[in-house]
PDB file of C-alpha atoms in Angstrom:
ATOM      1  CA  GLU M1008      48.011 140.268  35.391  1.00 92.00           C
ATOM      2  CA  VAL M1009      50.145 142.761  33.487  1.00 93.00           C
ATOM      3  CA  ARG M1010      51.536 141.318  30.271  1.00 96.00           C
ATOM      4  CA  LEU M1011      53.824 142.863  27.677  1.00 97.00           C
ATOM      5  CA  VAL M1012      54.807 140.731  24.699  1.00 98.00           C
ATOM      6  CA  GLU M1013      57.354 141.999  22.204  1.00 98.00           C
ATOM      7  CA  SER M1014      57.661 140.690  18.657  1.00 98.00           C
ATOM      8  CA  GLY M1015      59.287 141.592  15.380  1.00 98.00           C
ATOM      9  CA  GLY M1016      62.924 141.046  16.217  1.00 97.00           C
ATOM     10  CA  GLY M1017      65.312 139.137  14.000  1.00 97.00           C
ATOM     11  CA  TRP M1018      68.363 139.400  11.821  1.00 98.00           C
ATOM     12  CA  VAL M1019      68.845 142.303   9.424  1.00 98.00           C
ATOM     13  CA  GLN M1020      71.732 143.637   7.382  1.00 98.00           C
ATOM     14  CA  PRO M1021      73.264 147.030   8.163  1.00 98.00           C
ATOM     15  CA  GLY M1022      71.154 149.763   6.651  1.00 98.00           C
ATOM     16  CA  GLY M1023      68.020 147.660   6.873  1.00 98.00           C
ATOM     17  CA  SER M1024      64.767 148.180   8.764  1.00 98.00           C
ATOM     18  CA  LEU M1025      62.686 146.361  11.344  1.00 98.00           C
ATOM     19  CA  LYS M1026      59.468 147.192  13.160  1.00 98.00           C
ATOM     20  CA  LEU M1027      59.033 145.971  16.710  1.00 98.00           C
ATOM     21  CA  SER M1028      55.624 145.551  18.299  1.00 98.00           C
ATOM     22  CA  CYS M1029      54.565 145.208  21.919  1.00 98.00           C
ATOM     23  CA  ALA M1030      51.136 143.818  22.725  1.00 98.00           C
ATOM     24  CA  THR M1031      49.933 144.623  26.208  1.00 97.00           C
ATOM     25  CA  SER M1032      47.167 143.531  28.540  1.00 97.00           C
ATOM     26  CA  GLY M1033      46.203 143.666  32.186  1.00 95.00           C
ATOM     27  CA  PHE M1034      46.445 147.424  32.673  1.00 95.00           C
ATOM     28  CA  THR M1035      45.030 150.635  31.253  1.00 96.00           C
ATOM     29  CA  PHE M1036      47.501 151.123  28.416  1.00 97.00           C
ATOM     30  CA  SER M1037      46.277 154.597  27.511  1.00 97.00           C
ATOM     31  CA  SER M1038      47.111 155.888  31.017  1.00 96.00           C
ATOM     32  CA  TYR M1039      50.853 155.251  30.919  1.00 95.00           C
ATOM     33  CA  TRP M1040      53.967 156.565  29.305  1.00 96.00           C
ATOM     34  CA  MET M1041      55.599 153.702  27.425  1.00 97.00           C
ATOM     35  CA  SER M1042      59.265 153.061  26.756  1.00 97.00           C
ATOM     36  CA  TRP M1043      61.608 150.941  24.706  1.00 98.00           C
ATOM     37  CA  VAL M1044      64.805 149.867  26.450  1.00 98.00           C
ATOM     38  CA  ARG M1045      67.600 147.806  24.924  1.00 98.00           C
ATOM     39  CA  GLN M1046      70.508 145.750  26.180  1.00 98.00           C
ATOM     40  CA  ALA M1047      73.421 144.870  23.932  1.00 98.00           C
ATOM     41  CA  PRO M1048      75.083 141.504  24.596  1.00 96.00           C
ATOM     42  CA  GLY M1049      77.036 141.689  27.852  1.00 95.00           C
ATOM     43  CA  LYS M1050      76.224 145.381  28.333  1.00 97.00           C
ATOM     44  CA  GLY M1051      74.009 147.475  30.563  1.00 97.00           C
ATOM     45  CA  LEU M1052      70.494 148.733  30.052  1.00 97.00           C
ATOM     46  CA  GLU M1053      69.982 151.616  27.633  1.00 97.00           C
ATOM     47  CA  TRP M1054      66.805 153.652  27.405  1.00 97.00           C
ATOM     48  CA  VAL M1055      65.938 154.100  23.711  1.00 98.00           C
ATOM     49  CA  ALA M1056      62.684 156.038  23.443  1.00 97.00           C
ATOM     50  CA  ASN M1057      59.479 156.898  25.235  1.00 96.00           C
ATOM     51  CA  ILE M1058      56.045 158.186  24.341  1.00 97.00           C
ATOM     52  CA  LYS M1059      53.391 160.032  26.303  1.00 97.00           C
ATOM     53  CA  GLU M1060      50.010 158.513  27.090  1.00 97.00           C
ATOM     54  CA  ASP M1061      48.285 160.171  24.131  1.00 96.00           C
ATOM     55  CA  GLY M1062      51.279 160.004  21.798  1.00 96.00           C
ATOM     56  CA  SER M1063      51.730 163.785  21.764  1.00 97.00           C
ATOM     57  CA  GLU M1064      55.294 163.703  23.111  1.00 97.00           C
ATOM     58  CA  LYS M1065      58.134 161.443  22.071  1.00 97.00           C
ATOM     59  CA  TYR M1066      61.747 161.382  23.193  1.00 96.00           C
ATOM     60  CA  TYR M1067      64.779 159.483  21.948  1.00 97.00           C
ATOM     61  CA  VAL M1068      68.343 158.766  22.997  1.00 96.00           C
ATOM     62  CA  ASP M1069      70.710 160.714  20.759  1.00 96.00           C
ATOM     63  CA  SER M1070      72.119 157.612  19.057  1.00 97.00           C
ATOM     64  CA  VAL M1071      68.763 156.711  17.462  1.00 98.00           C
ATOM     65  CA  LYS M1072      67.330 160.152  16.685  1.00 98.00           C
ATOM     66  CA  GLY M1073      66.296 160.405  13.057  1.00 97.00           C
ATOM     67  CA  ARG M1074      66.456 156.625  12.590  1.00 98.00           C
ATOM     68  CA  PHE M1075      63.928 155.183  15.073  1.00 98.00           C
ATOM     69  CA  THR M1076      60.290 156.159  15.535  1.00 98.00           C
ATOM     70  CA  ILE M1077      58.193 155.200  18.532  1.00 98.00           C
ATOM     71  CA  SER M1078      54.425 155.066  18.195  1.00 98.00           C
ATOM     72  CA  ARG M1079      51.400 153.631  19.929  1.00 98.00           C
ATOM     73  CA  ASP M1080      47.841 152.565  19.197  1.00 98.00           C
ATOM     74  CA  ASN M1081      45.736 152.990  22.320  1.00 98.00           C
ATOM     75  CA  ALA M1082      42.787 151.251  20.681  1.00 98.00           C
ATOM     76  CA  LYS M1083      44.923 148.134  20.242  1.00 98.00           C
ATOM     77  CA  ASN M1084      46.889 148.501  23.519  1.00 98.00           C
ATOM     78  CA  SER M1085      50.049 148.270  21.477  1.00 98.00           C
ATOM     79  CA  LEU M1086      53.418 149.984  21.266  1.00 98.00           C
ATOM     80  CA  TYR M1087      55.717 150.059  18.252  1.00 98.00           C
ATOM     81  CA  LEU M1088      59.291 150.901  17.327  1.00 98.00           C
ATOM     82  CA  GLN M1089      60.132 151.478  13.678  1.00 98.00           C
ATOM     83  CA  MET M1090      63.877 151.094  13.258  1.00 98.00           C
ATOM     84  CA  ASN M1091      65.517 152.301  10.037  1.00 98.00           C
ATOM     85  CA  SER M1092      69.133 152.608   8.901  1.00 98.00           C
ATOM     86  CA  LEU M1093      70.124 149.938  11.371  1.00 98.00           C
ATOM     87  CA  ARG M1094      73.726 149.646  12.482  1.00 98.00           C
ATOM     88  CA  ALA M1095      75.754 146.870  14.081  1.00 98.00           C
ATOM     89  CA  GLU M1096      75.678 148.797  17.357  1.00 98.00           C
ATOM     90  CA  ASP M1097      71.870 148.506  17.424  1.00 98.00           C
ATOM     91  CA  THR M1098      72.243 144.778  18.062  1.00 98.00           C
ATOM     92  CA  ALA M1099      70.501 144.128  21.377  1.00 98.00           C
ATOM     93  CA  VAL M1100      67.543 142.677  23.175  1.00 98.00           C
ATOM     94  CA  TYR M1101      64.748 145.238  22.974  1.00 98.00           C
ATOM     95  CA  TYR M1102      62.297 145.485  25.871  1.00 98.00           C
ATOM     96  CA  CYS M1103      58.917 147.156  26.052  1.00 97.00           C
ATOM     97  CA  VAL M1104      58.364 148.820  29.447  1.00 96.00           C
ATOM     98  CA  ALA M1105      55.270 150.211  31.128  1.00 94.00           C
ATOM     99  CA  ASN M1106      55.336 151.647  34.641  1.00 85.00           C
ATOM    100  CA  ALA M1107      58.326 149.505  35.618  1.00 86.00           C
ATOM    101  CA  LYS M1108      56.756 146.347  34.162  1.00 91.00           C
ATOM    102  CA  TRP M1109      58.801 144.668  31.427  1.00 94.00           C
ATOM    103  CA  GLY M1110      58.207 142.290  28.578  1.00 95.00           C
ATOM    104  CA  GLN M1111      60.501 139.342  27.934  1.00 95.00           C
ATOM    105  CA  GLY M1112      62.333 141.143  25.144  1.00 97.00           C
ATOM    106  CA  THR M1113      62.961 140.518  21.456  1.00 98.00           C
ATOM    107  CA  MET M1114      66.422 140.101  19.960  1.00 98.00           C
ATOM    108  CA  VAL M1115      67.577 142.309  17.103  1.00 98.00           C
ATOM    109  CA  THR M1116      70.785 141.338  15.315  1.00 98.00           C
ATOM    110  CA  VAL M1117      72.314 143.690  12.763  1.00 98.00           C
ATOM    111  CA  SER M1118      75.060 141.970  10.824  1.00 97.00           C
ATOM    112  CA  SER M1119      76.251 141.356   7.310  1.00 95.00           C
TER     113      SER M1119
ATOM    114  CA  ASP J1372      69.906 165.428  29.033  1.00 84.00           C
ATOM    115  CA  ILE J1373      70.019 164.071  32.564  1.00 90.00           C
ATOM    116  CA  GLN J1374      72.892 161.701  33.273  1.00 94.00           C
ATOM    117  CA  MET J1375      72.688 158.977  35.894  1.00 96.00           C
ATOM    118  CA  THR J1376      75.964 157.939  37.528  1.00 96.00           C
ATOM    119  CA  GLN J1377      75.984 154.766  39.577  1.00 97.00           C
ATOM    120  CA  SER J1378      78.723 153.495  41.884  1.00 96.00           C
ATOM    121  CA  PRO J1379      80.466 151.221  42.426  1.00 97.00           C
ATOM    122  CA  SER J1380      80.456 149.335  39.145  1.00 97.00           C
ATOM    123  CA  THR J1381      81.383 146.109  40.932  1.00 97.00           C
ATOM    124  CA  LEU J1382      80.859 145.195  44.558  1.00 96.00           C
ATOM    125  CA  SER J1383      82.207 142.064  46.263  1.00 96.00           C
ATOM    126  CA  ALA J1384      80.407 141.045  49.420  1.00 96.00           C
ATOM    127  CA  SER J1385      79.493 138.063  51.562  1.00 95.00           C
ATOM    128  CA  VAL J1386      76.175 136.588  52.640  1.00 96.00           C
ATOM    129  CA  GLY J1387      74.937 138.584  55.617  1.00 96.00           C
ATOM    130  CA  ASP J1388      76.751 141.794  54.675  1.00 96.00           C
ATOM    131  CA  ARG J1389      75.033 145.171  54.475  1.00 97.00           C
ATOM    132  CA  VAL J1390      75.682 146.837  51.121  1.00 97.00           C
ATOM    133  CA  THR J1391      74.881 150.224  49.647  1.00 98.00           C
ATOM    134  CA  ILE J1392      74.800 151.303  46.014  1.00 98.00           C
ATOM    135  CA  THR J1393      74.744 154.981  45.084  1.00 98.00           C
ATOM    136  CA  CYS J1394      73.109 156.713  42.140  1.00 98.00           C
ATOM    137  CA  ARG J1395      73.622 160.382  41.285  1.00 98.00           C
ATOM    138  CA  ALA J1396      71.601 162.425  38.824  1.00 97.00           C
ATOM    139  CA  SER J1397      73.180 165.328  36.940  1.00 97.00           C
ATOM    140  CA  GLN J1398      70.204 167.495  37.907  1.00 96.00           C
ATOM    141  CA  SER J1399      67.336 167.189  40.313  1.00 96.00           C
ATOM    142  CA  ILE J1400      64.829 164.466  39.532  1.00 96.00           C
ATOM    143  CA  SER J1401      62.823 164.820  42.758  1.00 96.00           C
ATOM    144  CA  THR J1402      61.992 161.207  43.682  1.00 96.00           C
ATOM    145  CA  TRP J1403      61.405 159.982  40.121  1.00 95.00           C
ATOM    146  CA  LEU J1404      63.807 157.076  40.503  1.00 96.00           C
ATOM    147  CA  ALA J1405      63.518 153.312  40.348  1.00 96.00           C
ATOM    148  CA  TRP J1406      65.930 150.543  41.264  1.00 97.00           C
ATOM    149  CA  TYR J1407      66.039 147.252  39.333  1.00 98.00           C
ATOM    150  CA  GLN J1408      67.636 143.877  39.860  1.00 98.00           C
ATOM    151  CA  GLN J1409      68.664 141.836  36.828  1.00 97.00           C
ATOM    152  CA  LYS J1410      69.885 138.272  36.625  1.00 96.00           C
ATOM    153  CA  PRO J1411      71.514 136.851  33.476  1.00 93.00           C
ATOM    154  CA  GLY J1412      69.112 136.035  30.669  1.00 92.00           C
ATOM    155  CA  THR J1413      66.105 137.629  32.328  1.00 94.00           C
ATOM    156  CA  ALA J1414      64.318 140.973  32.190  1.00 95.00           C
ATOM    157  CA  PRO J1415      64.988 143.436  35.000  1.00 95.00           C
ATOM    158  CA  LYS J1416      62.729 143.319  38.040  1.00 95.00           C
ATOM    159  CA  VAL J1417      61.717 146.481  39.867  1.00 96.00           C
ATOM    160  CA  LEU J1418      62.680 146.611  43.543  1.00 97.00           C
ATOM    161  CA  ILE J1419      62.054 150.232  44.531  1.00 97.00           C
ATOM    162  CA  TYR J1420      59.946 152.949  42.920  1.00 95.00           C
ATOM    163  CA  GLU J1421      59.640 156.663  43.683  1.00 96.00           C
ATOM    164  CA  ALA J1422      63.086 156.409  45.291  1.00 97.00           C
ATOM    165  CA  SER J1423      61.958 154.732  48.507  1.00 98.00           C
ATOM    166  CA  SER J1424      58.770 152.708  47.975  1.00 97.00           C
ATOM    167  CA  LEU J1425      59.200 148.953  48.108  1.00 97.00           C
ATOM    168  CA  GLU J1426      57.577 147.073  45.245  1.00 95.00           C
ATOM    169  CA  SER J1427      55.021 144.512  46.346  1.00 94.00           C
ATOM    170  CA  GLY J1428      56.606 141.119  46.945  1.00 95.00           C
ATOM    171  CA  VAL J1429      60.152 142.425  47.300  1.00 97.00           C
ATOM    172  CA  PRO J1430      61.857 141.425  50.562  1.00 97.00           C
ATOM    173  CA  SER J1431      62.108 144.115  53.220  1.00 97.00           C
ATOM    174  CA  ARG J1432      65.911 143.790  53.350  1.00 97.00           C
ATOM    175  CA  PHE J1433      65.864 146.063  50.270  1.00 98.00           C
ATOM    176  CA  SER J1434      65.409 149.768  50.889  1.00 98.00           C
ATOM    177  CA  GLY J1435      65.861 152.961  48.948  1.00 98.00           C
ATOM    178  CA  SER J1436      66.412 156.533  49.983  1.00 98.00           C
ATOM    179  CA  GLY J1437      67.219 159.944  48.580  1.00 98.00           C
ATOM    180  CA  SER J1438      65.750 162.756  46.575  1.00 97.00           C
ATOM    181  CA  GLY J1439      66.944 165.430  44.205  1.00 97.00           C
ATOM    182  CA  THR J1440      70.279 164.187  42.898  1.00 97.00           C
ATOM    183  CA  GLU J1441      71.512 161.600  45.411  1.00 98.00           C
ATOM    184  CA  PHE J1442      69.979 158.183  45.891  1.00 98.00           C
ATOM    185  CA  THR J1443      70.947 154.940  47.570  1.00 98.00           C
ATOM    186  CA  LEU J1444      69.852 151.328  47.461  1.00 98.00           C
ATOM    187  CA  THR J1445      70.655 149.352  50.593  1.00 98.00           C
ATOM    188  CA  ILE J1446      70.451 145.609  51.139  1.00 97.00           C
ATOM    189  CA  SER J1447      70.507 145.098  54.891  1.00 96.00           C
ATOM    190  CA  SER J1448      71.645 141.470  54.993  1.00 96.00           C
ATOM    191  CA  LEU J1449      72.729 139.884  51.728  1.00 96.00           C
ATOM    192  CA  GLN J1450      71.149 136.602  50.780  1.00 96.00           C
ATOM    193  CA  PRO J1451      72.465 134.159  48.131  1.00 95.00           C
ATOM    194  CA  ASP J1452      69.643 135.147  45.761  1.00 95.00           C
ATOM    195  CA  ASP J1453      70.736 138.800  45.821  1.00 96.00           C
ATOM    196  CA  PHE J1454      73.910 138.337  43.797  1.00 94.00           C
ATOM    197  CA  ALA J1455      72.927 140.042  40.557  1.00 97.00           C
ATOM    198  CA  THR J1456      73.302 143.331  38.710  1.00 98.00           C
ATOM    199  CA  TYR J1457      71.475 146.422  39.950  1.00 98.00           C
ATOM    200  CA  TYR J1458      70.459 149.509  37.975  1.00 98.00           C
ATOM    201  CA  CYS J1459      68.965 152.843  38.865  1.00 98.00           C
ATOM    202  CA  GLN J1460      66.726 154.647  36.377  1.00 96.00           C
ATOM    203  CA  LYS J1461      65.138 158.039  36.151  1.00 95.00           C
ATOM    204  CA  TYR J1462      61.541 157.241  35.313  1.00 90.00           C
ATOM    205  CA  ASN J1463      60.999 156.600  31.579  1.00 87.00           C
ATOM    206  CA  SER J1464      64.546 157.713  30.880  1.00 92.00           C
ATOM    207  CA  TYR J1465      68.238 157.094  31.419  1.00 95.00           C
ATOM    208  CA  PHE J1466      69.791 154.312  33.462  1.00 96.00           C
ATOM    209  CA  GLY J1467      72.877 154.183  35.614  1.00 97.00           C
ATOM    210  CA  GLN J1468      75.734 152.041  34.352  1.00 97.00           C
ATOM    211  CA  GLY J1469      74.866 149.154  36.662  1.00 97.00           C
ATOM    212  CA  THR J1470      76.443 147.584  39.744  1.00 98.00           C
ATOM    213  CA  LYS J1471      77.419 143.927  39.607  1.00 97.00           C
ATOM    214  CA  LEU J1472      77.145 142.430  43.066  1.00 97.00           C
ATOM    215  CA  GLU J1473      79.516 139.478  43.354  1.00 96.00           C
ATOM    216  CA  ILE J1474      80.184 136.897  46.011  1.00 89.00           C
ATOM    217  CA  LYS J1475      83.415 137.605  47.901  1.00 88.00           C
TER     218      LYS J1475
END
């Protein structure tokens, strides 16, 4: 059974940092592109970032470039998202996605 | 960057109706497109992958078609469980704005 479990969400003040993690199991992690997708309260889905199987290519939506960093550890079957300089508009549920399989999401709230 | 444009944004329909949702890509994406269904408070669920392949376990009333820049999701006969929000997505990339399917 494919499982993706996100963690690391929480409340942070504007300008702060958080690191999200996604622990995976049930599939060959190192064979798939991985993505982070977010959904602000009451809004649609927004792709945030993705990373190639070996980590050699990374892509970001314009609104997070220079602030967020996606990474992966194939030995640990894990995906990460380092989020710096957080803004109120980054408030959302963040999902880890692999080959159209989704985790349950972790909530990030940026507020003073 | 490729933009995905989905229409309509809201669709009112009745049980038993046939409905179609359209997704357009700003440039060709071959068949690298997925369709998702999302219900409030839950993660999206994939319905269709590679534009027209039905995900295992998804009812056959759902179908997808298209390639290049024009894609459609069709529900042949709406069931009560189908009232939800639907999204298209270029693989590992941008989503359409979503279509909320409401009961008429």
